Short mmCIF file of N, CA and C in Angstrom, two decimals:
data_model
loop_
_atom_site.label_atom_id
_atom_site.label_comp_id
_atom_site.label_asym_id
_atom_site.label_seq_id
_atom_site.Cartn_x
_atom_site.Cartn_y
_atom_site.Cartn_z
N UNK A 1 0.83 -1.17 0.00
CA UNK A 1 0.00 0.00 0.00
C UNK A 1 0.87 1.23 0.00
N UNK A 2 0.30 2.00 -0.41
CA UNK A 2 0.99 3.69 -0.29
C UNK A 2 -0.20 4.73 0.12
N UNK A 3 0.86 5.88 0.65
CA UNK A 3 0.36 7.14 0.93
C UNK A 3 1.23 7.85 1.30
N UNK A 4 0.60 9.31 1.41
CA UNK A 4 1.77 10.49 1.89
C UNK A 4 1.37 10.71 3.39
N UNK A 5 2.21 11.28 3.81
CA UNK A 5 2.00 12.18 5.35
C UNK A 5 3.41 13.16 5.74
N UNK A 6 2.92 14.15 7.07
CA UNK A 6 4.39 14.47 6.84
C UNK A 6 5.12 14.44 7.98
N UNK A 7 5.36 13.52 8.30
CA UNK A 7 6.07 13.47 9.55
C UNK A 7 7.54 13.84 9.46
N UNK A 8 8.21 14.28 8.80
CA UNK A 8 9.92 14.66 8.80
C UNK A 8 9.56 15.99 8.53
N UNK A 9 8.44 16.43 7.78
CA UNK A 9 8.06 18.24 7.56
C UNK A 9 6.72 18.60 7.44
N UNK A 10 6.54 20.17 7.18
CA UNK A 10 5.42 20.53 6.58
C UNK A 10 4.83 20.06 5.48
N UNK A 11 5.48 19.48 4.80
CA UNK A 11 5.70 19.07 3.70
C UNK A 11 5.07 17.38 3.30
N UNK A 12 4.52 17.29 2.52
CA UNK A 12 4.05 15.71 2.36
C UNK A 12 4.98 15.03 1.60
N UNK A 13 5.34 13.59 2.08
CA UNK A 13 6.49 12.57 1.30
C UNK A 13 5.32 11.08 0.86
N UNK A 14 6.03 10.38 0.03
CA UNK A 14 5.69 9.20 0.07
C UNK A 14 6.20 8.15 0.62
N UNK A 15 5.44 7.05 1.12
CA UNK A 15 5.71 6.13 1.56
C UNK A 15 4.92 5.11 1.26
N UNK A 16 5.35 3.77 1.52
CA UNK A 16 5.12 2.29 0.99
C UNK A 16 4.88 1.28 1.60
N UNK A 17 3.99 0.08 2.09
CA UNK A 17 4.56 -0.62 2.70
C UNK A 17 3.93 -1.99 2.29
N UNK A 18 4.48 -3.22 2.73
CA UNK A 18 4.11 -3.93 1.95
C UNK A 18 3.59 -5.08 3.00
N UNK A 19 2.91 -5.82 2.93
CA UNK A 19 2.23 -6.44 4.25
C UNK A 19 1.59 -8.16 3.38
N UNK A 20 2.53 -8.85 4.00
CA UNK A 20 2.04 -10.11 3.66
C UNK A 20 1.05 -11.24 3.71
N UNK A 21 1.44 -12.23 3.11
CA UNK A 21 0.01 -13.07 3.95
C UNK A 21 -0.25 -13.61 4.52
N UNK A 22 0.38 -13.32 5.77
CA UNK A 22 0.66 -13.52 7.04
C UNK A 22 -0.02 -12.25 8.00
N UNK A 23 0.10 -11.38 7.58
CA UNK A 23 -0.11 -10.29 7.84
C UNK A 23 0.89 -8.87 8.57
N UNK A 24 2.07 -9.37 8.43
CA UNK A 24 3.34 -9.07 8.20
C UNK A 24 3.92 -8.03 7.65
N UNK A 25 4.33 -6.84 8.23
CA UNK A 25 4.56 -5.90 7.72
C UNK A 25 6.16 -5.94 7.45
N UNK A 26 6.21 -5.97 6.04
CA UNK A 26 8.01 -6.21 5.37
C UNK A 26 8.82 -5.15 5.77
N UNK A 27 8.41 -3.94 5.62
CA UNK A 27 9.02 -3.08 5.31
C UNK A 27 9.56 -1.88 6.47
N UNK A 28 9.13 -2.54 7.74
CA UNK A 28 9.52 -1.96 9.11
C UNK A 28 8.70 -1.22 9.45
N UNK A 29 8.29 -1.50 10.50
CA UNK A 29 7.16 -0.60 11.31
C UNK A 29 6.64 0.92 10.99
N UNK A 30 7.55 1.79 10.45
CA UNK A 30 6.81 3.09 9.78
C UNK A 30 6.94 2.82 8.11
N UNK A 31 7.27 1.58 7.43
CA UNK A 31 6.83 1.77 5.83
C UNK A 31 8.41 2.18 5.51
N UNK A 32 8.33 2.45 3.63
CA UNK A 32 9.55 2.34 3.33
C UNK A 32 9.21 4.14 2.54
N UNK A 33 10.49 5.08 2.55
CA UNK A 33 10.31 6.54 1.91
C UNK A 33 10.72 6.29 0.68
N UNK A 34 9.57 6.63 -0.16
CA UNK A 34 9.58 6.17 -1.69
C UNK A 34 9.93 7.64 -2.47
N UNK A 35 9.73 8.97 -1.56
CA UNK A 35 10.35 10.19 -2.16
C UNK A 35 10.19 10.84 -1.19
N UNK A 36 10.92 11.68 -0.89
CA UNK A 36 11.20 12.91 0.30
C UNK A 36 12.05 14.01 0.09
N UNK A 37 11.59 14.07 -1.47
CA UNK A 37 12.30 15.52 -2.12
C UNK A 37 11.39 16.69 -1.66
N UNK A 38 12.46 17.85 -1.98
CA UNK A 38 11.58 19.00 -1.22
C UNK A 38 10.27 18.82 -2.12
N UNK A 39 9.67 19.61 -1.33
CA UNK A 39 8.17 20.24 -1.06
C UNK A 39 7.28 19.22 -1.24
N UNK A 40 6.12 19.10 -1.87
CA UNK A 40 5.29 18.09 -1.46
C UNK A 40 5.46 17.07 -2.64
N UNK A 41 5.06 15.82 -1.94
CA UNK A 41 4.44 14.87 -2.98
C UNK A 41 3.48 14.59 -2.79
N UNK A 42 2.48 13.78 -3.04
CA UNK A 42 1.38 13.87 -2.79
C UNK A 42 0.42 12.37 -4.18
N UNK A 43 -1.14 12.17 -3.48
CA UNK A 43 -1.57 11.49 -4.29
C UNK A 43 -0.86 10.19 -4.77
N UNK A 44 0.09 9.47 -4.36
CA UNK A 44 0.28 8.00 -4.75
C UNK A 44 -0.88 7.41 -4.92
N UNK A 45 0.23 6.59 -5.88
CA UNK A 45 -0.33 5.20 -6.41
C UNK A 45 0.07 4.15 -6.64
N UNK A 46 -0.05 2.84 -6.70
CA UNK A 46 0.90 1.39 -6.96
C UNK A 46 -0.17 0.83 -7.84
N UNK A 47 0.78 -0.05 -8.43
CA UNK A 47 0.33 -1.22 -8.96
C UNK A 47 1.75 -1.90 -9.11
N UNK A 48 1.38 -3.19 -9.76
CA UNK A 48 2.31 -4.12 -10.12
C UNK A 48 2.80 -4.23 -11.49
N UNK A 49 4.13 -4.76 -11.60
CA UNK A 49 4.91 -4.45 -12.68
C UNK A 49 4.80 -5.95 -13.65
N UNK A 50 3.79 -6.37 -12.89
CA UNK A 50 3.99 -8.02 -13.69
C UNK A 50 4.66 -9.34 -13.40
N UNK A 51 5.99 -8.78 -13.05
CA UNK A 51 7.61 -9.48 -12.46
C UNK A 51 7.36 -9.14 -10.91
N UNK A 52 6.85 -9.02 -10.24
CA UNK A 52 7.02 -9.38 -8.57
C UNK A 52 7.12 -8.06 -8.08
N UNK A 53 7.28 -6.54 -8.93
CA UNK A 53 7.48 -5.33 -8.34
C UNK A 53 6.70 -4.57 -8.30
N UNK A 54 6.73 -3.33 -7.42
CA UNK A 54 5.50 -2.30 -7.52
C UNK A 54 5.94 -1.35 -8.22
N UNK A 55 5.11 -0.60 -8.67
CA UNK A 55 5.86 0.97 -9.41
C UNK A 55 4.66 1.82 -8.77
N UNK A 56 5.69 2.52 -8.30
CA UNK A 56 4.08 3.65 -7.00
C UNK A 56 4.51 4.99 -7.89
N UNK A 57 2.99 6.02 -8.68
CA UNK A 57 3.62 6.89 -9.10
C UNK A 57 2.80 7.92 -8.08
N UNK A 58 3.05 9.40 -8.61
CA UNK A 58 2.67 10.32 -7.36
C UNK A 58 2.57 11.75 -8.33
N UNK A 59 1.75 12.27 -7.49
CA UNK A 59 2.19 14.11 -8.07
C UNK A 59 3.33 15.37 -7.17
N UNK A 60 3.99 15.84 -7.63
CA UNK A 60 5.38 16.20 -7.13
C UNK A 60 5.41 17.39 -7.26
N UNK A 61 5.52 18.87 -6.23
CA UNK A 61 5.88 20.00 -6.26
C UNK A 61 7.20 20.30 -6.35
N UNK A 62 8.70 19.29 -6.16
CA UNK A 62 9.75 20.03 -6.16
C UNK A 62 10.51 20.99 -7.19
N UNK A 63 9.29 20.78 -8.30
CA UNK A 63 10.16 21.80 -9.88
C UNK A 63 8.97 22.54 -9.59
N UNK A 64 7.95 23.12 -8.95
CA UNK A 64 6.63 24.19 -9.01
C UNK A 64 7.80 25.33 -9.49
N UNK A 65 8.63 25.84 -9.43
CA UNK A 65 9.28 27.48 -9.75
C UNK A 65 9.00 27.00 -11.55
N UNK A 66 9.15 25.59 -12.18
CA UNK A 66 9.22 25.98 -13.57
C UNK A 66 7.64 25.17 -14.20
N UNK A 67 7.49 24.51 -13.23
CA UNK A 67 6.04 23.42 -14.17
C UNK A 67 5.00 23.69 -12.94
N UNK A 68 5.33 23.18 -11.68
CA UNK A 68 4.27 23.55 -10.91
C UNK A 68 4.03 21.94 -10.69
N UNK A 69 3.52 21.58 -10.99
CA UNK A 69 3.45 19.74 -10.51
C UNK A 69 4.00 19.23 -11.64
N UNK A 70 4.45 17.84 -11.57
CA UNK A 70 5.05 17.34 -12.11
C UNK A 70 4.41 15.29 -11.70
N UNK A 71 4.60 14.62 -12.58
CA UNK A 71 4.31 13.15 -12.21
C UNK A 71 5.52 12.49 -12.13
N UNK A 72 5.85 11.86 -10.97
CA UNK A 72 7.39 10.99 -11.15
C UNK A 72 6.69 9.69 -11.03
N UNK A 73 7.42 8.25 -11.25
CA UNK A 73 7.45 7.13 -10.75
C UNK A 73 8.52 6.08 -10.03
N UNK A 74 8.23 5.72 -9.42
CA UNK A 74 9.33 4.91 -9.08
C UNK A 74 8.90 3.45 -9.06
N UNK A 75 9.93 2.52 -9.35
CA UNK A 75 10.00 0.54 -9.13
C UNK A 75 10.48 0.58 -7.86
N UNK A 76 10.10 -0.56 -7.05
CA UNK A 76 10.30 -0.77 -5.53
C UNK A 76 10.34 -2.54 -5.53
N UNK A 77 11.57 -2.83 -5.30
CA UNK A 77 10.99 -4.70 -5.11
C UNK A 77 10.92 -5.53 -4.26
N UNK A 78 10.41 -6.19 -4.10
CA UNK A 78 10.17 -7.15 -2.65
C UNK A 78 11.03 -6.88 -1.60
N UNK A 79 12.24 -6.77 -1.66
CA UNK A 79 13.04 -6.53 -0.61
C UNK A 79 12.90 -4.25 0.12
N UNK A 80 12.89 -4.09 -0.70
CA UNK A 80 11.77 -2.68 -0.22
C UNK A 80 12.99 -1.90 -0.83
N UNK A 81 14.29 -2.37 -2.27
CA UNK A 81 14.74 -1.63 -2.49
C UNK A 81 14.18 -1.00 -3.73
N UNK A 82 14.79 0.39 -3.81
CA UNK A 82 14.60 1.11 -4.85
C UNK A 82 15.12 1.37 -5.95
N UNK A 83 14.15 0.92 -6.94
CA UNK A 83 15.10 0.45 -8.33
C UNK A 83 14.65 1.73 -9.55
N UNK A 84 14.95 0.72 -10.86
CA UNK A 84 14.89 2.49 -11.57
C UNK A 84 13.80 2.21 -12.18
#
């Protein structure tokens, strides 16, 4: 699952976490930081990549001085690292 909040700032980040079927939370008790570039992110989303990974995308204020939001994505894989 994903969502934002902002616990390191004013500011909203993303985060991830992945919970098994067990009911097992993988990714350590507060989730894994999927972006925590300045200013906000906001609005995640996941799905699956087909091959065993998630790709969580989001809407992103850190370029607002030239676009204003922006969409990034990121791959994340079972082990809760961050890939490209």
């Amino acid at each position: 699952l994903v969502w934002n909040d902002s616990r390191k700032s004013t500011f909203f980040d993303v985060y991830a976490q992945w919970i098994d079927q067990k009911g097992q939370l993988r990714w350590g008790d507060k989730g894994l930081a999927v972006s925590m570039a300045s200013d906000t992110q906001c609005y995640p989303v996941i799905t699956n990549d087909g091959i065993g990974r998630a790709v969580i995308s989001w809407q992103d204020a850190r370029n607002k001085d030239s676009s204003y939001w922006d969409i990034y994505a990121q791959k994340v894989n079972e082990k809760g690292s961050l890939g490209q």
